[in-house]
Coordinates of C-alpha atoms in Angstrom, one line a residue:
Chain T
X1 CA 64.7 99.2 92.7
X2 CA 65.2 101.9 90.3
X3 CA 64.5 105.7 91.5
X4 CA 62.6 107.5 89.3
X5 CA 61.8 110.9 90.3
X6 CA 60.6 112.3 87.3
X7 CA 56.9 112.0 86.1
X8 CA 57.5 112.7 82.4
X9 CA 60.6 109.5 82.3
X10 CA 59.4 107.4 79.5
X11 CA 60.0 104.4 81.6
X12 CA 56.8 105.1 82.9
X13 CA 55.1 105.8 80.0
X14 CA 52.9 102.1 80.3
X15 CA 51.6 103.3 83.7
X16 CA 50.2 107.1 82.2
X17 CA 46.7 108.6 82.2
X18 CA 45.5 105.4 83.8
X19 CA 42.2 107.4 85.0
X20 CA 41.2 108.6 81.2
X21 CA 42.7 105.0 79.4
X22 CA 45.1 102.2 79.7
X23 CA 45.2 101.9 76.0
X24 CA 48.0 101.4 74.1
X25 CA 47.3 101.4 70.7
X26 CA 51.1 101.0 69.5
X27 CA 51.8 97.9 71.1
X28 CA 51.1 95.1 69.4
X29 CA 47.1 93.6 70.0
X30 CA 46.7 97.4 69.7
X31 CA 44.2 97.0 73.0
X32 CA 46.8 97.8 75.5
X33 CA 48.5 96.8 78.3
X34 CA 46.9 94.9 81.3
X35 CA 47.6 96.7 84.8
X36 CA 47.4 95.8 88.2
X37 CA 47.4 97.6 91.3
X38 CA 47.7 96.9 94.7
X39 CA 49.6 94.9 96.7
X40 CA 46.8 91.8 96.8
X41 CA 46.5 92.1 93.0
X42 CA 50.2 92.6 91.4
X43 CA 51.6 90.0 92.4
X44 CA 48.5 87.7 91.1
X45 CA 49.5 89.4 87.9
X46 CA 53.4 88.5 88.6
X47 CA 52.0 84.8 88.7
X48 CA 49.7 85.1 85.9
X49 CA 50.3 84.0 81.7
X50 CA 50.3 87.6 80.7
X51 CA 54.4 89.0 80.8
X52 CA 54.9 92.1 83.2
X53 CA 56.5 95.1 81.2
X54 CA 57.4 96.8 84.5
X55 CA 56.0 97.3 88.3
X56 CA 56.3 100.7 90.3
X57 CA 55.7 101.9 93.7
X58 CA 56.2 103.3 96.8
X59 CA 59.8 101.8 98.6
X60 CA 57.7 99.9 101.0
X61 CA 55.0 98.8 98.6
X62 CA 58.2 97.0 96.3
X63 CA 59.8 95.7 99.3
X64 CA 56.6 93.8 100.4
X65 CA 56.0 92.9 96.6
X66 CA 59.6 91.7 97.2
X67 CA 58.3 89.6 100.2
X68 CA 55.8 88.1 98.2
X69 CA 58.5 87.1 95.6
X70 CA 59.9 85.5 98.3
X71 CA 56.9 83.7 99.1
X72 CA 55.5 82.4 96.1
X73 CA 58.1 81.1 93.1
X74 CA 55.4 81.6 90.3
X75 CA 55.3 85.7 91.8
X76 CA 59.1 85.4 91.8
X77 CA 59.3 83.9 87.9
X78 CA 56.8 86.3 86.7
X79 CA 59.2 89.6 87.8
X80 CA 62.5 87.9 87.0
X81 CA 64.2 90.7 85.0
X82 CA 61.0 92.7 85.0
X83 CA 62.2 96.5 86.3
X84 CA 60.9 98.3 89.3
X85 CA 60.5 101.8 89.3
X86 CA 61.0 103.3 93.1
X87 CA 58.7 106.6 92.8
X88 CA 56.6 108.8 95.5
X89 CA 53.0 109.3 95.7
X90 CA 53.8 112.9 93.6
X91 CA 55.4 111.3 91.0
X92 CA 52.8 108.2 91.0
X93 CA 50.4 110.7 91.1
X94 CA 51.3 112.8 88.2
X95 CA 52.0 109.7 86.2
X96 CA 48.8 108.2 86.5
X97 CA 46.9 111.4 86.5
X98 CA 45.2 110.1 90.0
X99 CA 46.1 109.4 93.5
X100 CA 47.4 105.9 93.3
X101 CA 47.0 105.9 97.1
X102 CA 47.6 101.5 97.1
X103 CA 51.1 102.5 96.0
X104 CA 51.7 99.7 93.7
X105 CA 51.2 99.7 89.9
X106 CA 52.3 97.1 87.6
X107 CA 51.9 96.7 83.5
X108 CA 52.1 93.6 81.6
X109 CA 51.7 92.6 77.7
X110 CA 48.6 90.8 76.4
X111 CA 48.8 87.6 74.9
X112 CA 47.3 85.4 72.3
X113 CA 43.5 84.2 73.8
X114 CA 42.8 80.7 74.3
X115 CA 39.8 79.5 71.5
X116 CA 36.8 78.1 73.6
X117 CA 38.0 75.2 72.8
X118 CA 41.3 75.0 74.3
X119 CA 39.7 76.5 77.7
X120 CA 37.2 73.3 78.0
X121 CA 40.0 71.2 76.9
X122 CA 42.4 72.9 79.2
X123 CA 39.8 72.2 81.9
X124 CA 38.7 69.4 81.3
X125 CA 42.9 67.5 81.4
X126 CA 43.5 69.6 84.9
X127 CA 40.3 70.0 86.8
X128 CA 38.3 66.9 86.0
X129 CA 36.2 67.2 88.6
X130 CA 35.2 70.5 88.0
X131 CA 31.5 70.7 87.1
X132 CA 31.0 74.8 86.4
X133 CA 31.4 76.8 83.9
X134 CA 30.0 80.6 83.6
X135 CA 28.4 82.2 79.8
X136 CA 28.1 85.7 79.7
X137 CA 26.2 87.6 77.2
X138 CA 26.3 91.5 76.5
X139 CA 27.3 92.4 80.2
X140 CA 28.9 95.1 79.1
X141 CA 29.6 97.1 82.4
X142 CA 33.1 96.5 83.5
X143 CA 32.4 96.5 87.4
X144 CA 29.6 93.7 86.4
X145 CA 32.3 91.8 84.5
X146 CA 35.1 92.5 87.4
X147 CA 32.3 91.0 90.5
X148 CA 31.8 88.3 88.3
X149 CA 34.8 87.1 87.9
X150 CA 35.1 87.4 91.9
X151 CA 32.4 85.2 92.1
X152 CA 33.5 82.5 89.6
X153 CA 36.8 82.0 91.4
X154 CA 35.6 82.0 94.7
X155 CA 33.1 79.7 94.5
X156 CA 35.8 77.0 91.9
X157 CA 33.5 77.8 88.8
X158 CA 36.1 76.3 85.9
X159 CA 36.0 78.9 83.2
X160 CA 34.2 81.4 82.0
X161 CA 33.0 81.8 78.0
X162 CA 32.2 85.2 76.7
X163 CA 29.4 86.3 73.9
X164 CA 28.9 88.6 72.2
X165 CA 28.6 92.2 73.7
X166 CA 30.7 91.8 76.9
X167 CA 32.9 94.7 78.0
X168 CA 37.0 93.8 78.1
X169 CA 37.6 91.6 81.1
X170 CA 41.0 92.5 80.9
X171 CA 40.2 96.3 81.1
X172 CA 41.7 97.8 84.2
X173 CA 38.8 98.6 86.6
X174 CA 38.2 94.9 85.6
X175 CA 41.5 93.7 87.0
X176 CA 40.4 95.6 90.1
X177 CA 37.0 94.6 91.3
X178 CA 37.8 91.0 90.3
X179 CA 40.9 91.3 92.8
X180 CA 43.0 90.0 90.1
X181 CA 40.8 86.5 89.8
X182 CA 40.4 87.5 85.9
X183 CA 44.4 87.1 85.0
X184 CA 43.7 83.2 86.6
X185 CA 40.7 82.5 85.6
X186 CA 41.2 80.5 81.8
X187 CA 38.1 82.6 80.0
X188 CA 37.6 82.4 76.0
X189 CA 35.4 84.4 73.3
X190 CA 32.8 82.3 71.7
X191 CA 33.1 82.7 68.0
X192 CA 29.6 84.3 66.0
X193 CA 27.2 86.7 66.5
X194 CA 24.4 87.1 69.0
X195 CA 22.1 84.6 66.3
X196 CA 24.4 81.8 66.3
X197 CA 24.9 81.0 69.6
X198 CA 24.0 77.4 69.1
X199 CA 27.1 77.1 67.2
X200 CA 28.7 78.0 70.4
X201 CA 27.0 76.3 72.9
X202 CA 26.7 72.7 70.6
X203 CA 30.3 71.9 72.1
X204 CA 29.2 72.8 75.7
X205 CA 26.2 70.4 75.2
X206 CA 28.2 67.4 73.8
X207 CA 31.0 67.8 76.6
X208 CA 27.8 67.0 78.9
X209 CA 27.1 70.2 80.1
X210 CA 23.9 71.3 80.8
X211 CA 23.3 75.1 79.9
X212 CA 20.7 76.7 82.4
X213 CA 19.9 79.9 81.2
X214 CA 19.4 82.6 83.8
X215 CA 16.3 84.4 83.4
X216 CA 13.2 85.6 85.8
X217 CA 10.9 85.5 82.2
X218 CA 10.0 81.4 83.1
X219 CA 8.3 79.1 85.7
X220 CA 11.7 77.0 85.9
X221 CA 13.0 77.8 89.2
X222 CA 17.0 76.9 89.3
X223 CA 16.6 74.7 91.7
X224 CA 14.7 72.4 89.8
X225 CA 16.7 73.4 86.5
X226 CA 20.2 72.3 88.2
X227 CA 19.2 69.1 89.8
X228 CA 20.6 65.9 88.9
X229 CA 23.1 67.7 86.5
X230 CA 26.7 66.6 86.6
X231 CA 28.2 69.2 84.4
X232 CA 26.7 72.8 84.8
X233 CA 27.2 75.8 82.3
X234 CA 25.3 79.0 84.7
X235 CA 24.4 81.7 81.3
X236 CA 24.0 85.1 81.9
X237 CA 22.8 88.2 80.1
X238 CA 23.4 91.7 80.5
X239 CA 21.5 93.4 83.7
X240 CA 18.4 95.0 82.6
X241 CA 17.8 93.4 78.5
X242 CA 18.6 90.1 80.4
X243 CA 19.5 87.5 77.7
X244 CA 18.4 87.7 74.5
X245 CA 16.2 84.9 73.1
X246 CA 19.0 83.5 70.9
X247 CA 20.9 82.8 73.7
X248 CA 17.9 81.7 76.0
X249 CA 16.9 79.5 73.1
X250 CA 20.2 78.0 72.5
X251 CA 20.5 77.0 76.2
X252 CA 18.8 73.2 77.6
X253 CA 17.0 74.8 80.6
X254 CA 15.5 78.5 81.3
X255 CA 16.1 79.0 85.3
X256 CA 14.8 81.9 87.5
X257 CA 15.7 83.0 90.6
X258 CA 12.1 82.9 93.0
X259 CA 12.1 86.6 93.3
X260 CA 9.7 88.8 95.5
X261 CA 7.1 90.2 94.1
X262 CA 7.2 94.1 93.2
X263 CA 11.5 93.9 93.4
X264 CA 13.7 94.2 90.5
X265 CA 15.6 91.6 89.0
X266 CA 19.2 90.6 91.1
X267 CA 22.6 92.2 89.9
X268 CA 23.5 90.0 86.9
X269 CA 27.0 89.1 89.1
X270 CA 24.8 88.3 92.8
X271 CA 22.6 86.4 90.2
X272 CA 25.4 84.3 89.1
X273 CA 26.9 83.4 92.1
X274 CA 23.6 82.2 93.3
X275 CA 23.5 80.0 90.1
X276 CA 27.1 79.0 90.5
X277 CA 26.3 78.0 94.5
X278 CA 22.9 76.1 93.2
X279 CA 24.4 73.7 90.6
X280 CA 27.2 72.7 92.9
X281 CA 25.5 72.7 97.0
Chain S
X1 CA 4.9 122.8 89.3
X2 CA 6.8 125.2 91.0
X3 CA 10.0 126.8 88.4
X4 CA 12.9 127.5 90.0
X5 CA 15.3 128.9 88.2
X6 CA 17.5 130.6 90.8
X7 CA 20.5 127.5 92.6
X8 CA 20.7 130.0 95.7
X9 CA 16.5 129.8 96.8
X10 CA 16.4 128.7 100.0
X11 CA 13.1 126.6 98.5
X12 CA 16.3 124.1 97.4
X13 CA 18.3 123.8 100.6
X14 CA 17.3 120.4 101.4
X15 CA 19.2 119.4 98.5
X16 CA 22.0 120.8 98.9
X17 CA 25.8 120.2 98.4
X18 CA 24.5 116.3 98.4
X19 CA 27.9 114.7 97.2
X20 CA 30.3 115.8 100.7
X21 CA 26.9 115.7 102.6
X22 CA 23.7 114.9 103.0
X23 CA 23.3 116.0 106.6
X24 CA 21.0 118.4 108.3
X25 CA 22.0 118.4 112.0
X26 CA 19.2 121.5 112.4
X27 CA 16.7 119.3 111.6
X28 CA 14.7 116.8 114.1
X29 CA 17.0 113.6 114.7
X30 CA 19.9 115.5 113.6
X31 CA 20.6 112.9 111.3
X32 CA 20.0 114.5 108.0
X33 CA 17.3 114.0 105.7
X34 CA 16.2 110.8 103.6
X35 CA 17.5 111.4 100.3
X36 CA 15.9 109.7 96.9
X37 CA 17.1 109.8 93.4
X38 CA 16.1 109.2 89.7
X39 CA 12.4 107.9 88.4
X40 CA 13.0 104.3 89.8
X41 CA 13.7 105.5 93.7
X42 CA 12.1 108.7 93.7
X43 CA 8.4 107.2 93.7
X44 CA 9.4 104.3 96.1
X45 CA 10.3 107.3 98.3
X46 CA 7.1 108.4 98.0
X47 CA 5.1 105.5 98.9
X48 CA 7.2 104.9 102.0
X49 CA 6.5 105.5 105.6
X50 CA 9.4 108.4 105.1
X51 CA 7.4 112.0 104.7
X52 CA 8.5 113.9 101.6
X53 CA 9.9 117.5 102.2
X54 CA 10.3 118.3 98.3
X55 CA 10.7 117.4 94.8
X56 CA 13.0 119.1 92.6
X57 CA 13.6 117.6 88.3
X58 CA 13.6 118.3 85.2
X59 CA 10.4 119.0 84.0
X60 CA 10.5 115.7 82.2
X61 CA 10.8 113.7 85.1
X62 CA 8.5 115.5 87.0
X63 CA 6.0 114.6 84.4
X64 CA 7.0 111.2 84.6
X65 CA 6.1 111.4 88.5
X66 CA 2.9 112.4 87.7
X67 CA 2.4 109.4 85.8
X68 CA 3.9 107.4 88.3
X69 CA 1.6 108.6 90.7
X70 CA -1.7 107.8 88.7
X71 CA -0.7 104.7 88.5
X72 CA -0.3 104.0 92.5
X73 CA -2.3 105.3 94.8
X74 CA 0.4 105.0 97.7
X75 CA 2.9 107.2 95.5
X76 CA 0.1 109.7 95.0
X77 CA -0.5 110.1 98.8
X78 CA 3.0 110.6 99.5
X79 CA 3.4 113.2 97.4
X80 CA 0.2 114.6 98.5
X81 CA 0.9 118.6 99.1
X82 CA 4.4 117.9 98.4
X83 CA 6.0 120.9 96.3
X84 CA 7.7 120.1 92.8
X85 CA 9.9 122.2 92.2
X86 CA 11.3 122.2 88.4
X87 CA 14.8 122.9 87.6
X88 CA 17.0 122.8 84.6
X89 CA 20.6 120.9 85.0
X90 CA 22.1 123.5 85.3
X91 CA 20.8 124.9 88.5
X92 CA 20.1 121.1 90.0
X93 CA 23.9 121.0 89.1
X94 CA 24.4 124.0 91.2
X95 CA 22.4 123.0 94.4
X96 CA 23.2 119.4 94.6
X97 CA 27.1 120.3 93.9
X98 CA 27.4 117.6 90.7
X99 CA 25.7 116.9 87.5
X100 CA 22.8 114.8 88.5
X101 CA 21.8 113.6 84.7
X102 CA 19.3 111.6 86.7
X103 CA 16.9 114.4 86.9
X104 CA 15.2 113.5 90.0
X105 CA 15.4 114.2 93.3
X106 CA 13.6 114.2 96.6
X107 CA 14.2 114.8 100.3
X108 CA 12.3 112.9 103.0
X109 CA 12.2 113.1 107.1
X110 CA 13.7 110.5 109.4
X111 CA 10.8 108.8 111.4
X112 CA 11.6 107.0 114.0
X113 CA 13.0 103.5 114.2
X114 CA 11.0 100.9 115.2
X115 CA 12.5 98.6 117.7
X116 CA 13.8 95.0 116.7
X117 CA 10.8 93.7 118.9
X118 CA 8.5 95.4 116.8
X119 CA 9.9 94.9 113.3
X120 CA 9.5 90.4 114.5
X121 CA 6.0 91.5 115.5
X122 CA 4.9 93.0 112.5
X123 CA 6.7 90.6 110.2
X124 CA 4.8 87.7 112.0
X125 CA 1.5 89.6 112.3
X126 CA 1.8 90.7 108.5
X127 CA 4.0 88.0 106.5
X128 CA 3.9 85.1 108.9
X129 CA 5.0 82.5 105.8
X130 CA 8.1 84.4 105.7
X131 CA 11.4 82.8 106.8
X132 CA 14.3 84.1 106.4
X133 CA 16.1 87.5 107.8
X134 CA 19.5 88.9 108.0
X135 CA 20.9 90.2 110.6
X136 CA 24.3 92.3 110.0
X137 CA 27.1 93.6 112.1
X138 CA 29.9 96.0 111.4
X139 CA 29.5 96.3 107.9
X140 CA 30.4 99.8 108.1
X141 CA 30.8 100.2 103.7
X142 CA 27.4 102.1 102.3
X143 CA 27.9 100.0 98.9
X144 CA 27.5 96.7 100.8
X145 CA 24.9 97.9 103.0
X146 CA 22.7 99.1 99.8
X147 CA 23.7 96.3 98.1
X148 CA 22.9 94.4 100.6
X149 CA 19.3 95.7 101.2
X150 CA 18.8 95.4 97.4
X151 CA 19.3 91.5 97.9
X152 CA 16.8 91.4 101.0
X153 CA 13.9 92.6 98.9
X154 CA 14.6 90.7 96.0
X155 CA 15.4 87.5 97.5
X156 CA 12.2 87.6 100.0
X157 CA 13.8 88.4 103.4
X158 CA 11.5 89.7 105.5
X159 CA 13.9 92.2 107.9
X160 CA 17.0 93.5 108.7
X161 CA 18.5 93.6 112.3
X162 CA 21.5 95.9 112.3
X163 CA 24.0 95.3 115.2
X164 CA 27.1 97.6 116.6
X165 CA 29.5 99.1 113.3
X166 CA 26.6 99.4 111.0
X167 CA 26.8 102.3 108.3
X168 CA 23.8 104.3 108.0
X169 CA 21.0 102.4 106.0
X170 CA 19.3 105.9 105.4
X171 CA 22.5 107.7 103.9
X172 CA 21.7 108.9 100.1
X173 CA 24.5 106.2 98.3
X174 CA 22.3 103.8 100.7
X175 CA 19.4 104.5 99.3
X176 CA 20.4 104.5 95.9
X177 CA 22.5 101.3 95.8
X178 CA 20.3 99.0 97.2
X179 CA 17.2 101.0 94.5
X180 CA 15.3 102.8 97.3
X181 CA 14.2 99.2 98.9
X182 CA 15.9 100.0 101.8
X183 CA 12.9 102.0 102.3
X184 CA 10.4 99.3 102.1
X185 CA 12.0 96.6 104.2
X186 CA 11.6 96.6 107.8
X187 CA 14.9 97.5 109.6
X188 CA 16.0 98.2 113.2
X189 CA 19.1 98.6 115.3
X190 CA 19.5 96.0 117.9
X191 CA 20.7 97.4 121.5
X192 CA 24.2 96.9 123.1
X193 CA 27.6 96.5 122.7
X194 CA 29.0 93.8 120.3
X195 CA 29.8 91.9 123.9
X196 CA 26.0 92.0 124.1
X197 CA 24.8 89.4 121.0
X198 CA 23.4 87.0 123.0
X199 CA 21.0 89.2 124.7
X200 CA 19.9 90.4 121.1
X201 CA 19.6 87.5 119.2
X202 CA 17.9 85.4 122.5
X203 CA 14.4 87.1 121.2
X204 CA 15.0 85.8 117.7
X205 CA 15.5 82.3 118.9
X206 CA 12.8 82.4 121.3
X207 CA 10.7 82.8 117.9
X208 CA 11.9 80.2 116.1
X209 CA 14.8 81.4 114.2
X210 CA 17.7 79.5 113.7
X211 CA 20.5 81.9 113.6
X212 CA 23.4 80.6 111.3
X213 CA 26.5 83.0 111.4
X214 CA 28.3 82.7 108.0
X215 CA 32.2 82.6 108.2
X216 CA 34.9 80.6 106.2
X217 CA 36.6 79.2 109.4
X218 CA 34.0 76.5 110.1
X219 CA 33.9 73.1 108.5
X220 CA 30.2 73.4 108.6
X221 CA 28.7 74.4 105.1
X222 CA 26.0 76.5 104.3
X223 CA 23.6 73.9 102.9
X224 CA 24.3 71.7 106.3
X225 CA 23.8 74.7 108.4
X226 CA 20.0 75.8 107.1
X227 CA 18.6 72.3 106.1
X228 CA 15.7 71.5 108.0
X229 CA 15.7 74.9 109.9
X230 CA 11.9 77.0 108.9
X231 CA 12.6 79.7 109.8
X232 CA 16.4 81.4 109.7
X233 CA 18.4 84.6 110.7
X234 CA 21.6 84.6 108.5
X235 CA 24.0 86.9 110.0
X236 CA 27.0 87.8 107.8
X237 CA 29.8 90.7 109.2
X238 CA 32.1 93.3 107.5
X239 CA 34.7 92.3 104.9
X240 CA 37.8 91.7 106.0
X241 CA 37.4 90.9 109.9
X242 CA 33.9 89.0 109.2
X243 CA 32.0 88.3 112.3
X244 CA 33.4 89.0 115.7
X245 CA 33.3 85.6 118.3
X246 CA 30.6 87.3 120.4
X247 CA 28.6 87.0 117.0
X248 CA 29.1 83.6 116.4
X249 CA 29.2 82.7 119.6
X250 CA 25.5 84.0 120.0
X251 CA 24.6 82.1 116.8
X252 CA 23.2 78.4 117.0
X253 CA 25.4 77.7 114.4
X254 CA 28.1 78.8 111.7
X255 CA 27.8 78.4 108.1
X256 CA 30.8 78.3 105.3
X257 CA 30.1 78.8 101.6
X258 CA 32.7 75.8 99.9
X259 CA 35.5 78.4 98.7
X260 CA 37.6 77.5 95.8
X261 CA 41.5 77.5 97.4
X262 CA 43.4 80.2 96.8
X263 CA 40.6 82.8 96.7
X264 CA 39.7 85.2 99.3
X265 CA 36.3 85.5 100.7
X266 CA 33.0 86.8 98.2
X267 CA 31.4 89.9 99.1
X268 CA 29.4 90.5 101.8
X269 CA 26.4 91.3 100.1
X270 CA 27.1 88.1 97.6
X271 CA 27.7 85.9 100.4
X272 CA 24.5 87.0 102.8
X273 CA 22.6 86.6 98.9
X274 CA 23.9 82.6 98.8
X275 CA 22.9 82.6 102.3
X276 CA 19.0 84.2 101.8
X277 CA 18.6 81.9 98.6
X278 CA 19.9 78.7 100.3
X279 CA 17.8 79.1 103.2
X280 CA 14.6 78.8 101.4
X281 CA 15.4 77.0 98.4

């Protein structure tokens, strides 16, 4: 633990004006750093593919991030030689340019994303009996993208592929709401533009996964679009627009939610989940 | 359309200062007023069983209120001899105490709550195909409780039964979380202590429910737990702690949604969303 008392030290220069952007354009990827905070989310982080630049806190958050270091080899790998920067909730504070009341910041490097390809591959050699996979087109509010990602870990959903229009699911207030399930979970671009998703979705289909697109606009409910499928790709569109008809097109089944009459449509991420819960229970 | 140009008339005062409070402890209840926003809540507002004190917009969305209340006869009672008072941003900005870019606002009275007994009457007298309610307890966060009302009127659930810890379901980020349905569906407060489920849920057995307590630490799933049942209470507690034991002790029986290892639990609005959707589908 190193102190660092003062807020301008350019050793904390990856941790500033967190509030306004996490962006640092002058490292290379040019889309920043990913952070983590909290002391349930850094050291998912610690254990995660992305190398951490440096971790600061409070003197008892770092000695419980030491705990878990303890704990966990993988958390213990991930901060081997990565410094720790003891400060107060002032300096914190003034760094960040907010109340960092959790008391536990960390930054790490982006790396190189996985093609589509690799991801289903990657799944595919590991998790063989996984039978899951999320779509997402144009969800493009972070908070949307964060629960989702929530969702697909917690209920095992393999891997999540992203179209076009989705917000950065490595953006901070990502990192947060997903409690840090989007630095494990193995997610991918999809190559194209909104009209060629069945470029995209031609690999999904011949790795025998049926792709149920999630949409109140049909008479399919998703129970009866799920059933008897082994392999399961759950698509969904940005809340509101929904998906667009490239992507419903593209897909092998619409599905819809039985909703009640005179309600609005489900958040896009509670929507999900139910889809990911149908196709496997 | 009344203008009012000045933020200090006392016409505006039950909109005041909205974002610390939204309480009026001079008024009858002393629980503050009902408080709807933007041209999605504002009318549902209007066609509830809540009385509307005021209106106050831009005079755009004032306009759109009109039209809103041509096209439904229960919107245009509601705001039957309701003033409208029209304001620019600035001076809503002023009253409320932030920039409400929504444009829209409206204060309601509390009515009185009906009692649990009555809400299972009139869901049976008025809806008696309907099977599935929720009942809650301790879920003290007004996000989940919106979002969780949201869930309720889109998925079909006929009530909600709130138990001890509850947040407010009438507080304004209520109300605008779960999009104003929280004034549609039938809610009540059970009586007693948390010691004191039995007593409360002995009236929903006695009509049929099956009341399935949703927790991780069973090895009963969910799909186990509601097949076969017609009609079911799914009862899901706060994050964190989840249910107490006097909960699930009261339930017939307790209900796990298949988490993937290593994950913590979903949401509580998510879960109790898995729960309404796998009850009836």
């Amino acid at each position: 633990m190193i102190p660092v008392p003062d807020p301008t030290d350019p050793r904390l220069d990856d941790l500033r004006d967190l509030n306004s952007s996490d962006r640092r354009p002058d490292l290379p990827g040019g889309k920043g750093l990913v952070i983590a905070e909290g002391n349930l989310v850094v050291p998912r982080l610690a254990a995660s593919r992305f190398p951490v630049r440096c971790v600061a806190g409070f003197a008892h958050r770092l000695a419980e991030l030491e705990d878990a270091a303890a704990a966990d080899p993988a958390v213990a790998a991930g901060l081997d030689g990565v410094p720790r920067y003891e400060v107060t909730r002032e300096t914190l504070a003034r760094v960040a340019g907010f109340d960092m009341h959790r008391g536990l910041v960390a930054a790490a490097d982006r790396v190189a994303e996985p093609t589509a390809t690799e991801v289903l591959d990657g799944l595919a050699a590991e998790h063989p009996d996984n039978r899951v996979i999320a779509v997402l087109e144009g969800v493009g509010d972070h908070e949307n993208i964060g629960a989702l990602f929530r969702n697909v870990a917690g209920l095992g959903v393999g891997a999540v592929l992203l179209g076009a229009g989705c917000a950065d699911p490595l953006y901070r207030r990502v990192v947060r709401v997903s409690m840090g399930h989007v630095l494990r979970v193995p997610f991918a671009h999809l190559p194209g533009k909104p009209t060629t998703w069945q470029r995209g979705l031609a690999d999904l289909q011949d790795r025998g996964y049926r792709v149920v697109a999630m949409t109140p606009n049909t008479g399919n409910t998703l129970a009866d679009a799920v059933r008897g499928a082994d392999k399961v790709a759950i698509m969904v569109g940005a809340e509101g627009p929904g998906l667009t008809e490239h992507a419903m097109r593209a897909a092998d089944v619409r599905a819809k939610i039985p909703m009640a009459p005179g309600t609005d449509s489900l958040n896009v991420a509670t929507s999900a989940a139910i889809g990911f819960y149908a196709a496997q229970y």
